[in-house]
Short mmCIF file of C-alpha atoms in Angstrom, two decimals:
data_model
loop_
_atom_site.label_atom_id
_atom_site.label_comp_id
_atom_site.label_asym_id
_atom_site.label_seq_id
_atom_site.Cartn_x
_atom_site.Cartn_y
_atom_site.Cartn_z
CA ALA A 1 -26.06 -4.26 -3.22
CA GLN A 2 -25.11 -1.20 -5.66
CA ARG A 3 -22.25 -1.81 -8.10
CA VAL A 4 -20.76 -0.39 -11.21
CA THR A 5 -18.62 -2.92 -13.31
CA GLN A 6 -16.50 -1.86 -16.44
CA PRO A 7 -14.96 -5.06 -17.42
CA GLU A 8 -12.03 -3.58 -19.77
CA LYS A 9 -8.91 -1.44 -18.15
CA LEU A 10 -7.84 -0.42 -21.62
CA LEU A 11 -9.59 -0.60 -25.24
CA SER A 12 -7.49 0.46 -27.99
CA VAL A 13 -9.11 1.22 -31.72
CA PHE A 14 -8.19 2.41 -34.92
CA LYS A 15 -9.50 6.02 -35.89
CA GLY A 16 -12.74 5.36 -37.65
CA ALA A 17 -13.72 1.89 -36.03
CA PRO A 18 -16.59 1.74 -34.01
CA VAL A 19 -16.20 1.71 -29.84
CA GLU A 20 -18.24 0.12 -27.31
CA LEU A 21 -17.36 0.42 -23.82
CA LYS A 22 -19.04 -1.85 -21.49
CA CYS A 23 -20.70 -1.07 -18.27
CA ASN A 24 -22.89 -3.50 -16.03
CA TYR A 25 -24.65 -2.20 -13.12
CA SER A 26 -26.39 -3.89 -9.81
CA TYR A 27 -29.17 -2.10 -8.33
CA SER A 28 -32.52 -2.57 -7.01
CA GLY A 29 -35.19 -0.42 -8.33
CA SER A 30 -35.22 1.82 -11.33
CA PRO A 31 -31.15 2.92 -12.11
CA GLU A 32 -29.95 6.24 -13.12
CA LEU A 33 -27.11 5.95 -15.30
CA PHE A 34 -24.14 8.35 -16.52
CA TRP A 35 -21.09 8.38 -18.45
CA TYR A 36 -18.02 10.69 -17.41
CA VAL A 37 -15.29 11.66 -19.07
CA GLN A 38 -11.74 12.56 -18.21
CA TYR A 39 -9.72 13.92 -21.31
CA SER A 40 -5.84 14.13 -20.62
CA ARG A 41 -5.34 17.09 -18.45
CA GLN A 42 -8.59 18.13 -18.10
CA ARG A 43 -11.28 17.68 -15.49
CA LEU A 44 -13.82 14.77 -15.00
CA GLN A 45 -16.84 15.82 -16.77
CA LEU A 46 -20.27 14.45 -17.31
CA LEU A 47 -20.54 13.01 -20.94
CA LEU A 48 -24.26 11.93 -20.96
CA ARG A 49 -26.88 10.29 -18.64
CA HIS A 50 -29.37 7.81 -19.67
CA ILE A 51 -32.52 9.86 -18.82
CA SER A 52 -31.62 12.56 -21.44
CA ARG A 53 -31.30 9.67 -24.32
CA GLU A 54 -29.12 12.31 -26.35
CA SER A 55 -26.06 11.97 -28.53
CA ILE A 56 -23.01 13.98 -27.57
CA LYS A 57 -19.86 13.87 -29.46
CA GLY A 58 -21.60 10.86 -31.38
CA PHE A 59 -21.75 8.95 -28.45
CA THR A 60 -24.86 7.18 -27.32
CA ALA A 61 -25.48 4.76 -24.44
CA ASP A 62 -28.88 2.72 -24.11
CA LEU A 63 -30.15 1.22 -20.80
CA ASN A 64 -30.88 -2.20 -20.97
CA LYS A 65 -32.50 -3.43 -17.78
CA GLY A 66 -32.80 -7.03 -18.88
CA GLU A 67 -28.80 -7.30 -19.15
CA THR A 68 -28.48 -4.61 -16.56
CA SER A 69 -26.12 -2.85 -18.74
CA PHE A 70 -25.38 0.65 -19.94
CA HIS A 71 -22.93 0.55 -22.68
CA LEU A 72 -21.37 3.74 -24.41
CA LYS A 73 -21.44 3.38 -28.37
CA LYS A 74 -19.72 5.56 -31.13
CA PRO A 75 -19.75 4.19 -34.52
CA PHE A 76 -16.50 5.87 -35.77
CA ALA A 77 -13.87 6.68 -33.21
CA GLN A 78 -11.92 9.94 -33.66
CA GLU A 79 -8.39 10.57 -31.93
CA GLU A 80 -9.83 13.26 -29.82
CA ASP A 81 -11.90 10.71 -28.19
CA SER A 82 -8.97 9.11 -26.22
CA ALA A 83 -9.81 9.66 -22.85
CA MET A 84 -10.77 7.94 -19.31
CA TYR A 85 -14.63 6.76 -19.40
CA TYR A 86 -16.15 6.16 -16.43
CA CYS A 87 -19.70 4.95 -15.85
CA ALA A 88 -21.49 5.87 -12.78
CA LEU A 89 -24.85 4.89 -11.10
CA ARG A 90 -26.84 7.12 -8.96
CA GLY A 91 -26.88 5.21 -5.34
CA TYR A 92 -29.32 5.12 -2.54
CA GLY A 93 -29.25 7.60 0.22
CA GLY A 94 -28.07 11.49 0.37
CA SER A 95 -30.65 14.24 -0.31
CA GLN A 96 -30.02 13.35 -4.03
CA GLY A 97 -28.14 10.19 -3.82
CA ASN A 98 -24.34 9.79 -4.26
CA LEU A 99 -22.69 8.64 -7.48
CA ILE A 100 -21.21 5.19 -7.87
CA PHE A 101 -18.29 5.10 -10.12
CA GLY A 102 -16.93 2.14 -11.99
CA LYS A 103 -13.17 1.50 -12.21
CA GLY A 104 -12.78 3.00 -15.46
CA THR A 105 -11.94 2.26 -19.03
CA LYS A 106 -9.28 4.01 -21.02
CA LEU A 107 -9.80 4.37 -24.46
CA SER A 108 -7.01 4.88 -27.00
CA VAL A 109 -7.93 5.63 -30.73
CA LYS A 110 -4.75 5.30 -33.03
CA PRO A 111 -4.43 6.89 -35.99
CA ASN B 1 -16.79 31.86 -13.04
CA ALA B 2 -13.60 29.77 -11.91
CA GLY B 3 -16.20 26.79 -11.04
CA VAL B 4 -14.49 24.35 -8.65
CA THR B 5 -10.98 25.12 -7.63
CA GLN B 6 -8.88 23.22 -5.31
CA THR B 7 -5.60 23.72 -3.05
CA PRO B 8 -2.98 22.68 -3.34
CA LYS B 9 -2.46 21.02 -6.73
CA PHE B 10 0.73 18.80 -5.61
CA ARG B 11 1.67 18.03 -1.90
CA VAL B 12 4.32 15.73 -0.50
CA LEU B 13 4.13 14.49 3.09
CA LYS B 14 6.05 12.27 5.47
CA THR B 15 4.05 9.77 7.67
CA GLY B 16 2.04 11.15 10.33
CA GLN B 17 2.03 14.66 9.13
CA SER B 18 -1.19 16.28 9.03
CA MET B 19 -2.92 18.43 6.30
CA THR B 20 -5.92 20.21 4.87
CA LEU B 21 -7.21 20.11 1.22
CA LEU B 22 -9.40 23.18 0.43
CA CYS B 23 -12.11 22.99 -2.05
CA ALA B 24 -14.00 26.40 -3.20
CA GLN B 25 -16.81 26.60 -5.60
CA ASP B 26 -18.51 29.95 -7.00
CA MET B 27 -21.43 28.36 -8.32
CA ASN B 28 -23.52 28.54 -5.07
CA HIS B 29 -24.05 25.02 -4.98
CA GLU B 30 -25.84 23.05 -2.07
CA TYR B 31 -23.75 19.81 -2.52
CA MET B 32 -20.14 19.02 -2.31
CA TYR B 33 -17.76 16.14 -2.65
CA TRP B 34 -14.54 14.79 -1.97
CA TYR B 35 -13.47 11.70 -3.83
CA ARG B 36 -10.05 9.77 -3.84
CA GLN B 37 -8.69 8.33 -7.56
CA ASP B 38 -6.43 5.37 -7.10
CA PRO B 39 -5.18 3.50 -10.53
CA GLY B 40 -7.59 0.47 -11.03
CA MET B 41 -9.97 1.72 -8.36
CA GLY B 42 -11.85 4.41 -10.16
CA LEU B 43 -13.38 7.12 -7.77
CA ARG B 44 -14.29 6.53 -4.35
CA LEU B 45 -16.42 8.77 -2.16
CA ILE B 46 -14.77 10.08 0.92
CA HIS B 47 -17.17 12.37 2.48
CA TYR B 48 -19.90 14.95 1.29
CA SER B 49 -21.78 17.80 2.23
CA VAL B 50 -25.75 18.47 1.38
CA GLY B 51 -25.36 22.03 2.71
CA GLU B 52 -23.48 24.50 4.75
CA GLY B 53 -22.90 23.10 8.34
CA THR B 54 -23.52 19.41 7.42
CA THR B 55 -21.24 16.47 6.27
CA ALA B 56 -21.59 12.90 6.04
CA LYS B 57 -19.38 10.07 5.11
CA GLY B 58 -19.04 8.31 2.05
CA GLU B 59 -17.49 4.75 1.26
CA VAL B 60 -14.03 5.21 1.98
CA PRO B 61 -14.07 7.96 5.26
CA ASP B 62 -11.42 6.30 7.55
CA GLY B 63 -8.37 8.57 8.39
CA TYR B 64 -9.99 11.52 6.96
CA ASN B 65 -12.02 14.49 8.44
CA VAL B 66 -14.17 17.24 7.02
CA SER B 67 -15.93 20.75 7.51
CA ARG B 68 -18.49 22.75 5.38
CA LEU B 69 -18.57 26.01 7.70
CA LYS B 70 -19.23 27.82 4.38
CA LYS B 71 -21.23 26.96 1.70
CA GLN B 72 -18.64 27.85 -1.07
CA ASN B 73 -15.88 25.89 1.06
CA PHE B 74 -14.96 22.09 1.48
CA LEU B 75 -12.31 21.19 3.60
CA LEU B 76 -10.77 17.75 3.72
CA GLY B 77 -8.17 17.03 6.62
CA LEU B 78 -5.83 14.38 7.06
CA GLU B 79 -4.93 14.31 10.74
CA SER B 80 -2.21 11.85 10.53
CA ALA B 81 -1.09 10.81 6.87
CA ALA B 82 -0.39 7.26 5.88
CA PRO B 83 1.03 6.10 2.67
CA SER B 84 -2.24 4.37 1.88
CA GLN B 85 -3.59 7.78 1.56
CA THR B 86 -1.11 8.27 -1.40
CA SER B 87 -3.96 9.41 -4.01
CA VAL B 88 -5.22 11.93 -6.48
CA TYR B 89 -8.06 13.79 -4.51
CA PHE B 90 -11.02 15.30 -6.38
CA CYS B 91 -13.73 17.49 -5.13
CA ALA B 92 -17.04 18.15 -6.82
CA SER B 93 -20.33 20.29 -6.17
CA SER B 94 -23.67 20.07 -7.74
CA PRO B 95 -26.83 22.36 -7.63
CA TRP B 96 -29.85 21.45 -5.09
CA THR B 97 -31.88 19.26 -6.77
CA SER B 98 -35.84 19.33 -6.96
CA GLY B 99 -38.19 16.27 -7.71
CA GLY B 100 -35.53 14.07 -6.49
CA ARG B 101 -33.88 14.51 -9.97
CA TYR B 102 -30.02 14.45 -10.28
CA ASN B 103 -27.94 17.26 -11.27
CA GLU B 104 -24.62 16.79 -12.80
CA GLN B 105 -21.59 17.05 -10.59
CA PHE B 106 -18.85 19.79 -11.31
CA PHE B 107 -15.29 18.31 -10.63
CA GLY B 108 -12.32 20.49 -9.62
CA PRO B 109 -8.84 19.86 -11.05
CA GLY B 110 -7.28 17.52 -8.55
CA THR B 111 -4.93 17.53 -5.95
CA ARG B 112 -2.13 15.00 -6.04
CA LEU B 113 -1.10 14.03 -2.94
CA THR B 114 2.34 11.49 -1.98
CA VAL B 115 2.88 10.22 1.47
CA LEU B 116 6.18 8.98 1.97
#
C-alpha cells in the first residue's frame, strides 16, 4: 500500500526554537518524497524534494529508508515559517506517477 | 505568465445543481490534475490528465467528470452536486517528464465550493 502519514495536525513552537515536522511513508520500492508548503492566502508550492538533497529557507529533510521517514527540520524557526506543510509521495501508475499527500501539519511559530 | 488559474474562486450550489470548474494553464504543461482539500484529509486526487484528449481517475473520482479538450484547459464537472462535495478544489499542472523523473506540480489558487 502507498501511504503518507503526518502524525501531527498542529505543531506550535516559539521563534528561534528548532522544529521537526514528521512524515512517515509506506511504499514498495525506492520512494520519491517531497514537502509542499501552503502559506496563508497563497498557493500550494513545492518546498523541497529528497532527490535534490537541498536546503530551502533553512529547511532540510533526510530520507531514512530504515525508518520509512522523511521528516522536515529547521534549527531555528521564524514567524514567516508559519504555514501548512504537506509531505507527499510519488505513487505508482500514470506516466509520471501521481502524488499521494499526507493530511498536513499546521506549523505555528509564535513570537 | 499567469501560471495556473481557476474559475470561479467561490461558488454556492444547492443539492442537485450542476456546475463546471475551469482550470487553465499557460505553461504548456502536459499533465493536469484536480484535487479536493478537506479539513483533516489533506489533498486527494480526483482526476488527472496526461495530455490533451486523455483523462484518468484518481483516488476519489465518484460524482465528478472531467474533460481535456485543449491542452491548456482542464474542466471538472459536477453533474448533481451533493453536500459531501463541499470542499476546496485545487487544480495543478506539471511539465512532461523525461527519464521517469518527477516534475514539480504547480497549483492554482483554489475554488471554494459549498453545496447546501
